[in-house]
Amino acid sequence: MTEPMLDPLVQRAVLSNDLVYKVLACDPDLADTAAFCAHYGFVLVQAANTILVASRKVAPPKYAVCVVLATTRLDVNKKVSELLAVKRLSFADEATTMNLTGMMIGGVTAFGIDDLPIYVDSAVIDQVQVVMGGGNRSSKLLLNPSELIKLPNVVVVEGLAKHRSAAF
């Protein structure tokens, strides 16, 4: 089996920021969080999802990258709206995500994104280690979430996400 490969943009970012991490191989069909965790033996609280959000009805649009645990729900229309000073936001669609980050949904990560604000929920930083996208659907990063703080455009935000209901 070949060594798992991060997206080249992500690879450059983790190396240039002196991050400590491990690369995990991922079947592209299992890249989405729930499928990945179930197949590879991770619990959802270890999964940090990276989501691009976009303002609605604002020209030019405002964007931000948000990192939250899979066990939480991003507070898009309150906390993130407040941070970006806009009234309404939504998750960016697949085409916009690819255009702005160069990454496919299921592989999006904060690493390699230099021109957008990156908001990280404080609950992510509280974890011992998290698994995140590798910039593509065939790799993941396993790391201590404090490595995110090494990125120059990261802001840790208390209450960026809310816990999902127990039914999740």
PDB file of C-alpha atoms in Angstrom:
ATOM      1  CA  MET A   1       0.000   0.000   0.000  1.00  0.00           C
ATOM      2  CA  THR A   2       1.267   3.480  -0.838  1.00  0.00           C
ATOM      3  CA  GLU A   3       1.860   6.181   1.766  1.00  0.00           C
ATOM      4  CA  PRO A   4      -1.244   8.402   2.247  1.00  0.00           C
ATOM      5  CA  MET A   5      -0.829  11.817   0.638  1.00  0.00           C
ATOM      6  CA  LEU A   6      -2.193  15.136   1.776  1.00  0.00           C
ATOM      7  CA  ASP A   7      -3.320  17.652  -0.798  1.00  0.00           C
ATOM      8  CA  PRO A   8      -0.141  19.535  -1.887  1.00  0.00           C
ATOM      9  CA  LEU A   9      -1.542  22.866  -0.618  1.00  0.00           C
ATOM     10  CA  VAL A  10      -2.193  21.319   2.797  1.00  0.00           C
ATOM     11  CA  GLN A  11       1.195  19.586   2.804  1.00  0.00           C
ATOM     12  CA  ARG A  12       2.971  22.925   2.247  1.00  0.00           C
ATOM     13  CA  ALA A  13       0.916  24.582   5.000  1.00  0.00           C
ATOM     14  CA  VAL A  14       1.614  21.937   7.651  1.00  0.00           C
ATOM     15  CA  LEU A  15       5.329  21.940   6.829  1.00  0.00           C
ATOM     16  CA  SER A  16       5.689  25.734   6.729  1.00  0.00           C
ATOM     17  CA  ASN A  17       3.908  26.091  10.088  1.00  0.00           C
ATOM     18  CA  ASP A  18       6.031  23.367  11.768  1.00  0.00           C
ATOM     19  CA  LEU A  19       3.002  21.297  12.713  1.00  0.00           C
ATOM     20  CA  VAL A  20       3.157  17.966  14.479  1.00  0.00           C
ATOM     21  CA  TYR A  21       0.712  15.582  12.804  1.00  0.00           C
ATOM     22  CA  LYS A  22       0.144  12.139  11.382  1.00  0.00           C
ATOM     23  CA  VAL A  23      -1.349  11.436   7.948  1.00  0.00           C
ATOM     24  CA  LEU A  24      -4.020   8.740   7.747  1.00  0.00           C
ATOM     25  CA  ALA A  25      -5.149   7.068   4.546  1.00  0.00           C
ATOM     26  CA  CYS A  26      -8.862   7.252   3.834  1.00  0.00           C
ATOM     27  CA  ASP A  27     -11.040   5.491   1.307  1.00  0.00           C
ATOM     28  CA  PRO A  28     -12.591   8.427  -0.618  1.00  0.00           C
ATOM     29  CA  ASP A  29     -16.008   6.767  -0.339  1.00  0.00           C
ATOM     30  CA  LEU A  30     -15.648   6.924   3.473  1.00  0.00           C
ATOM     31  CA  ALA A  31     -14.370  10.516   3.753  1.00  0.00           C
ATOM     32  CA  ASP A  32     -17.566  11.948   5.220  1.00  0.00           C
ATOM     33  CA  THR A  33     -17.317  12.201   9.003  1.00  0.00           C
ATOM     34  CA  ALA A  34     -19.808   9.587  10.191  1.00  0.00           C
ATOM     35  CA  ALA A  35     -18.671   6.982   7.670  1.00  0.00           C
ATOM     36  CA  PHE A  36     -14.988   7.674   8.377  1.00  0.00           C
ATOM     37  CA  CYS A  37     -15.391   7.408  12.155  1.00  0.00           C
ATOM     38  CA  ALA A  38     -17.459   4.227  11.963  1.00  0.00           C
ATOM     39  CA  HIS A  39     -15.064   2.502   9.568  1.00  0.00           C
ATOM     40  CA  TYR A  40     -11.734   3.628  11.051  1.00  0.00           C
ATOM     41  CA  GLY A  41     -12.641   3.392  14.740  1.00  0.00           C
ATOM     42  CA  PHE A  42     -12.780   7.046  15.761  1.00  0.00           C
ATOM     43  CA  VAL A  43     -15.474   8.536  17.978  1.00  0.00           C
ATOM     44  CA  LEU A  44     -17.342  11.592  16.701  1.00  0.00           C
ATOM     45  CA  VAL A  45     -15.943  13.809  19.463  1.00  0.00           C
ATOM     46  CA  GLN A  46     -12.501  13.262  17.873  1.00  0.00           C
ATOM     47  CA  ALA A  47     -13.669  14.515  14.477  1.00  0.00           C
ATOM     48  CA  ALA A  48     -13.175  18.212  13.726  1.00  0.00           C
ATOM     49  CA  ASN A  49     -15.251  19.304  10.745  1.00  0.00           C
ATOM     50  CA  THR A  50     -14.153  22.280   8.665  1.00  0.00           C
ATOM     51  CA  ILE A  51     -17.007  24.216   7.071  1.00  0.00           C
ATOM     52  CA  LEU A  52     -16.951  27.199   4.727  1.00  0.00           C
ATOM     53  CA  VAL A  53     -19.776  29.661   5.399  1.00  0.00           C
ATOM     54  CA  ALA A  54     -20.936  32.452   3.095  1.00  0.00           C
ATOM     55  CA  SER A  55     -22.976  35.587   3.696  1.00  0.00           C
ATOM     56  CA  ARG A  56     -26.312  35.924   1.967  1.00  0.00           C
ATOM     57  CA  LYS A  57     -27.589  39.112   0.365  1.00  0.00           C
ATOM     58  CA  VAL A  58     -24.301  40.957   0.948  1.00  0.00           C
ATOM     59  CA  ALA A  59     -22.173  42.194  -1.924  1.00  0.00           C
ATOM     60  CA  PRO A  60     -19.409  41.333  -2.092  1.00  0.00           C
ATOM     61  CA  PRO A  61     -20.058  38.168  -0.088  1.00  0.00           C
ATOM     62  CA  LYS A  62     -18.168  37.521   3.129  1.00  0.00           C
ATOM     63  CA  TYR A  63     -16.721  34.096   3.884  1.00  0.00           C
ATOM     64  CA  ALA A  64     -15.229  32.335   6.878  1.00  0.00           C
ATOM     65  CA  VAL A  65     -13.903  28.884   7.625  1.00  0.00           C
ATOM     66  CA  CYS A  66     -15.230  27.312  10.820  1.00  0.00           C
ATOM     67  CA  VAL A  67     -13.864  24.277  12.650  1.00  0.00           C
ATOM     68  CA  VAL A  68     -16.247  22.461  15.003  1.00  0.00           C
ATOM     69  CA  LEU A  69     -16.550  19.012  16.530  1.00  0.00           C
ATOM     70  CA  ALA A  70     -18.834  16.516  14.773  1.00  0.00           C
ATOM     71  CA  THR A  71     -20.826  16.261  18.010  1.00  0.00           C
ATOM     72  CA  THR A  72     -21.757  19.943  17.766  1.00  0.00           C
ATOM     73  CA  ARG A  73     -23.721  22.206  15.434  1.00  0.00           C
ATOM     74  CA  LEU A  74     -22.157  25.400  14.089  1.00  0.00           C
ATOM     75  CA  ASP A  75     -24.056  28.470  15.348  1.00  0.00           C
ATOM     76  CA  VAL A  76     -24.192  30.013  11.884  1.00  0.00           C
ATOM     77  CA  ASN A  77     -26.939  32.595  12.266  1.00  0.00           C
ATOM     78  CA  LYS A  78     -25.941  33.940  15.660  1.00  0.00           C
ATOM     79  CA  LYS A  79     -22.280  33.526  16.567  1.00  0.00           C
ATOM     80  CA  VAL A  80     -20.745  33.409  13.081  1.00  0.00           C
ATOM     81  CA  SER A  81     -23.059  36.178  11.830  1.00  0.00           C
ATOM     82  CA  GLU A  82     -21.895  38.307  14.739  1.00  0.00           C
ATOM     83  CA  LEU A  83     -18.226  37.584  13.967  1.00  0.00           C
ATOM     84  CA  LEU A  84     -18.628  38.544  10.295  1.00  0.00           C
ATOM     85  CA  ALA A  85     -21.023  41.434  11.025  1.00  0.00           C
ATOM     86  CA  VAL A  86     -23.709  40.148   8.658  1.00  0.00           C
ATOM     87  CA  LYS A  87     -27.340  39.188   9.229  1.00  0.00           C
ATOM     88  CA  ARG A  88     -27.568  35.867   7.379  1.00  0.00           C
ATOM     89  CA  LEU A  89     -25.093  33.130   6.508  1.00  0.00           C
ATOM     90  CA  SER A  90     -25.333  29.692   5.004  1.00  0.00           C
ATOM     91  CA  PHE A  91     -22.995  26.799   4.359  1.00  0.00           C
ATOM     92  CA  ALA A  92     -21.171  27.365   1.093  1.00  0.00           C
ATOM     93  CA  ASP A  93     -22.080  24.969  -1.678  1.00  0.00           C
ATOM     94  CA  GLU A  94     -19.635  22.451  -3.108  1.00  0.00           C
ATOM     95  CA  ALA A  95     -18.605  24.627  -6.068  1.00  0.00           C
ATOM     96  CA  THR A  96     -17.929  27.687  -3.889  1.00  0.00           C
ATOM     97  CA  THR A  97     -16.013  25.566  -1.379  1.00  0.00           C
ATOM     98  CA  MET A  98     -13.828  24.131  -4.141  1.00  0.00           C
ATOM     99  CA  ASN A  99     -13.320  27.556  -5.729  1.00  0.00           C
ATOM    100  CA  LEU A 100     -12.292  29.319  -2.494  1.00  0.00           C
ATOM    101  CA  THR A 101     -10.378  26.543  -0.728  1.00  0.00           C
ATOM    102  CA  GLY A 102      -9.275  24.268  -3.560  1.00  0.00           C
ATOM    103  CA  MET A 103     -10.655  21.374  -1.499  1.00  0.00           C
ATOM    104  CA  MET A 104     -13.530  18.945  -1.906  1.00  0.00           C
ATOM    105  CA  ILE A 105     -16.209  18.616   0.757  1.00  0.00           C
ATOM    106  CA  GLY A 106     -15.221  15.654   2.905  1.00  0.00           C
ATOM    107  CA  GLY A 107     -11.598  16.762   2.840  1.00  0.00           C
ATOM    108  CA  VAL A 108     -11.734  20.466   3.692  1.00  0.00           C
ATOM    109  CA  THR A 109      -9.288  21.518   6.394  1.00  0.00           C
ATOM    110  CA  ALA A 110      -8.106  24.804   7.910  1.00  0.00           C
ATOM    111  CA  PHE A 111      -4.548  24.128   6.768  1.00  0.00           C
ATOM    112  CA  GLY A 112      -3.712  25.798   3.467  1.00  0.00           C
ATOM    113  CA  ILE A 113      -6.356  28.519   3.742  1.00  0.00           C
ATOM    114  CA  ASP A 114      -4.523  31.809   4.096  1.00  0.00           C
ATOM    115  CA  ASP A 115      -6.938  34.438   2.844  1.00  0.00           C
ATOM    116  CA  LEU A 116     -10.054  33.811   4.963  1.00  0.00           C
ATOM    117  CA  PRO A 117     -10.728  34.097   8.683  1.00  0.00           C
ATOM    118  CA  ILE A 118     -10.663  30.721  10.423  1.00  0.00           C
ATOM    119  CA  TYR A 119     -12.823  30.391  13.529  1.00  0.00           C
ATOM    120  CA  VAL A 120     -12.205  27.360  15.738  1.00  0.00           C
ATOM    121  CA  ASP A 121     -14.697  26.394  18.417  1.00  0.00           C
ATOM    122  CA  SER A 122     -12.999  26.243  21.823  1.00  0.00           C
ATOM    123  CA  ALA A 123     -14.376  22.715  22.332  1.00  0.00           C
ATOM    124  CA  VAL A 124     -12.095  21.564  19.485  1.00  0.00           C
ATOM    125  CA  ILE A 125      -9.028  22.923  21.294  1.00  0.00           C
ATOM    126  CA  ASP A 126     -10.100  21.094  24.484  1.00  0.00           C
ATOM    127  CA  GLN A 127      -9.656  17.686  22.807  1.00  0.00           C
ATOM    128  CA  VAL A 128      -6.482  15.612  23.211  1.00  0.00           C
ATOM    129  CA  GLN A 129      -6.387  14.877  19.489  1.00  0.00           C
ATOM    130  CA  VAL A 130      -8.650  15.358  16.507  1.00  0.00           C
ATOM    131  CA  VAL A 131      -8.928  13.974  13.010  1.00  0.00           C
ATOM    132  CA  MET A 132      -9.483  16.494  10.211  1.00  0.00           C
ATOM    133  CA  GLY A 133      -9.573  16.564   6.447  1.00  0.00           C
ATOM    134  CA  GLY A 134      -6.340  16.319   4.509  1.00  0.00           C
ATOM    135  CA  GLY A 135      -7.451  18.650   1.718  1.00  0.00           C
ATOM    136  CA  ASN A 136      -8.710  15.724  -0.339  1.00  0.00           C
ATOM    137  CA  ARG A 137     -11.029  12.769   0.229  1.00  0.00           C
ATOM    138  CA  SER A 138      -8.182  10.227   0.420  1.00  0.00           C
ATOM    139  CA  SER A 139      -6.327  11.463   3.515  1.00  0.00           C
ATOM    140  CA  LYS A 140      -6.954  12.789   7.009  1.00  0.00           C
ATOM    141  CA  LEU A 141      -4.783  14.607   9.529  1.00  0.00           C
ATOM    142  CA  LEU A 142      -4.512  13.332  13.096  1.00  0.00           C
ATOM    143  CA  LEU A 143      -3.143  15.955  15.457  1.00  0.00           C
ATOM    144  CA  ASN A 144      -3.347  17.776  18.741  1.00  0.00           C
ATOM    145  CA  PRO A 145      -5.848  20.575  18.042  1.00  0.00           C
ATOM    146  CA  SER A 146      -3.502  23.138  19.601  1.00  0.00           C
ATOM    147  CA  GLU A 147      -1.593  22.847  16.300  1.00  0.00           C
ATOM    148  CA  LEU A 148      -4.410  24.919  14.749  1.00  0.00           C
ATOM    149  CA  ILE A 149      -3.344  27.897  16.846  1.00  0.00           C
ATOM    150  CA  LYS A 150      -0.058  27.999  14.908  1.00  0.00           C
ATOM    151  CA  LEU A 151      -1.953  29.243  11.838  1.00  0.00           C
ATOM    152  CA  PRO A 152      -1.848  33.049  11.562  1.00  0.00           C
ATOM    153  CA  ASN A 153      -5.535  33.528  10.651  1.00  0.00           C
ATOM    154  CA  VAL A 154      -7.052  31.319  13.405  1.00  0.00           C
ATOM    155  CA  VAL A 155      -9.257  32.746  16.126  1.00  0.00           C
ATOM    156  CA  VAL A 156     -10.492  30.427  18.886  1.00  0.00           C
ATOM    157  CA  VAL A 157     -14.121  31.262  19.684  1.00  0.00           C
ATOM    158  CA  GLU A 158     -16.082  30.227  22.767  1.00  0.00           C
ATOM    159  CA  GLY A 159     -19.574  29.090  21.766  1.00  0.00           C
ATOM    160  CA  LEU A 160     -18.953  28.908  18.020  1.00  0.00           C
ATOM    161  CA  ALA A 161     -20.937  25.664  18.075  1.00  0.00           C
ATOM    162  CA  LYS A 162     -23.694  24.201  20.232  1.00  0.00           C
ATOM    163  CA  HIS A 163     -24.013  20.611  21.390  1.00  0.00           C
ATOM    164  CA  ARG A 164     -26.339  18.529  19.270  1.00  0.00           C
ATOM    165  CA  SER A 165     -29.397  16.985  20.868  1.00  0.00           C
ATOM    166  CA  ALA A 166     -28.993  13.583  22.515  1.00  0.00           C
ATOM    167  CA  ALA A 167     -30.848  12.055  19.549  1.00  0.00           C
ATOM    168  CA  PHE A 168     -27.787  12.650  17.329  1.00  0.00           C
TER     169      PHE A 168
END
